[in-house]
Amino acid sequence: SVRLPSHLKNSCNRKKNHSAFQWFNSTVGIDDDRLRAYGINPKKYKNKLFREQ
């Protein structure tokens, strides 16, 4: 059996999530620069919030 790389497996789901994530990104209200000032990786932080939602 041939195993597909994970980035190919979920390609249809990812497009749907991407627009939701961009909407979520704009509603968080915390600027990336502000998070960096506190030593937080903005991408990881927002991803964590998005997953908990």
Coordinates of N, CA and C in Angstrom, one line a residue:
S1 N 0.8 -1.2 0.0 CA 0.0 0.0 0.0 C 0.9 1.3 0.0
V2 N 0.4 2.2 -0.7 CA 1.2 3.5 -0.8 C 0.6 4.5 0.2
R3 N 1.5 5.1 1.0 CA 1.1 6.1 2.0 C 1.2 7.5 1.4
L4 N 0.1 8.2 1.5 CA 0.1 9.6 1.1 C 0.8 10.5 2.1
P5 N 1.5 11.5 1.7 CA 2.0 12.4 2.7 C 0.9 13.2 3.4
S6 N 1.0 13.5 4.6 CA -0.1 14.1 5.4 C -0.6 15.4 4.7
H7 N 0.3 16.2 4.1 CA -0.2 17.4 3.5 C -1.1 17.2 2.2
L8 N -1.0 16.0 1.7 CA -1.9 15.7 0.6 C -3.2 15.1 1.0
K9 N -3.2 14.4 2.2 CA -4.4 13.8 2.7 C -5.5 14.7 3.0
N10 N -5.2 15.8 3.6 CA -6.3 16.7 4.1 C -6.4 18.0 3.2
S11 N -6.0 17.9 2.0 CA -6.0 19.2 1.2 C -7.4 19.8 1.0
C12 N -8.4 18.9 1.0 CA -9.8 19.5 0.8 C -10.3 20.1 2.1
N13 N -9.9 19.5 3.2 CA -10.3 20.1 4.5 C -9.6 21.4 4.8
R14 N -8.4 21.5 4.4 CA -7.6 22.6 4.7 C -8.1 23.9 4.1
K15 N -8.6 23.9 2.9 CA -9.1 25.1 2.3 C -10.3 25.6 3.1
K16 N -11.2 24.7 3.5 CA -12.3 25.1 4.3 C -11.9 25.8 5.6
N17 N -10.9 25.2 6.3 CA -10.4 25.7 7.5 C -9.7 27.0 7.4
H18 N -9.0 27.2 6.3 CA -8.2 28.4 6.1 C -9.1 29.6 6.2
S19 N -10.2 29.6 5.5 CA -11.0 30.8 5.5 C -11.6 31.1 6.9
A20 N -12.0 30.0 7.6 CA -12.5 30.1 9.0 C -11.4 30.6 9.9
F21 N -10.1 30.2 9.6 CA -9.0 30.6 10.5 C -8.7 32.1 10.2
Q22 N -8.8 32.6 9.0 CA -8.6 34.0 8.7 C -9.7 34.8 9.4
W23 N -10.9 34.4 9.3 CA -12.0 35.1 10.0 C -11.7 35.1 11.5
F24 N -11.3 34.0 12.1 CA -11.0 33.9 13.5 C -9.8 34.8 13.8
N25 N -8.8 34.9 13.0 CA -7.7 35.7 13.2 C -8.0 37.2 13.3
S26 N -9.0 37.6 12.5 CA -9.4 39.0 12.6 C -10.3 39.3 13.8
T27 N -10.9 38.3 14.4 CA -11.8 38.5 15.6 C -11.0 38.4 16.9
V28 N -9.8 37.8 16.9 CA -9.1 37.7 18.1 C -8.8 39.0 18.7
G29 N -8.4 40.0 17.9 CA -8.2 41.3 18.4 C -6.8 41.5 19.1
I30 N -5.9 40.5 18.9 CA -4.5 40.7 19.5 C -3.6 40.8 18.3
D31 N -2.8 41.8 18.2 CA -1.9 42.0 17.1 C -0.7 41.1 17.3
D32 N -0.2 40.6 16.1 CA 1.0 39.7 16.1 C 2.2 40.3 16.8
D33 N 2.4 41.6 16.6 CA 3.5 42.3 17.2 C 3.4 42.3 18.7
R34 N 2.1 42.5 19.2 CA 1.9 42.5 20.7 C 2.3 41.1 21.3
L35 N 1.9 40.1 20.6 CA 2.2 38.7 21.1 C 3.7 38.5 21.1
R36 N 4.4 39.0 20.0 CA 5.8 38.8 20.0 C 6.5 39.6 21.1
A37 N 6.0 40.7 21.5 CA 6.5 41.5 22.6 C 6.5 40.7 23.9
Y38 N 5.5 39.9 24.0 CA 5.4 39.0 25.2 C 6.2 37.7 25.1
G39 N 6.8 37.5 23.9 CA 7.6 36.3 23.7 C 6.8 35.1 23.3
I40 N 5.6 35.4 22.7 CA 4.7 34.3 22.3 C 4.7 34.2 20.8
N41 N 4.8 33.0 20.3 CA 4.7 32.8 18.8 C 3.3 33.0 18.4
P42 N 3.0 34.0 17.6 CA 1.6 34.3 17.3 C 0.9 33.2 16.5
K43 N 1.6 32.5 15.6 CA 1.0 31.5 14.8 C 0.6 30.3 15.7
K44 N 1.5 29.9 16.6 CA 1.1 28.8 17.5 C 0.0 29.2 18.5
Y45 N 0.1 30.4 19.0 CA -0.9 30.9 20.0 C -2.3 30.9 19.3
K46 N -2.4 31.5 18.1 CA -3.7 31.6 17.5 C -4.2 30.2 17.0
N47 N -3.3 29.3 16.6 CA -3.7 28.0 16.3 C -4.3 27.3 17.4
K48 N -3.7 27.4 18.6 CA -4.2 26.8 19.8 C -5.6 27.3 20.2
L49 N -5.8 28.6 20.1 CA -7.1 29.2 20.4 C -8.1 28.7 19.4
F50 N -7.7 28.6 18.1 CA -8.6 28.1 17.1 C -9.1 26.7 17.3
R51 N -8.1 25.8 17.7 CA -8.4 24.4 17.9 C -9.4 24.2 19.1
E52 N -9.2 25.1 20.2 CA -10.0 25.0 21.4 C -11.5 25.4 21.1
Q53 N -11.7 26.2 20.1 CA -13.0 26.8 19.8 C -14.0 25.7 19.5

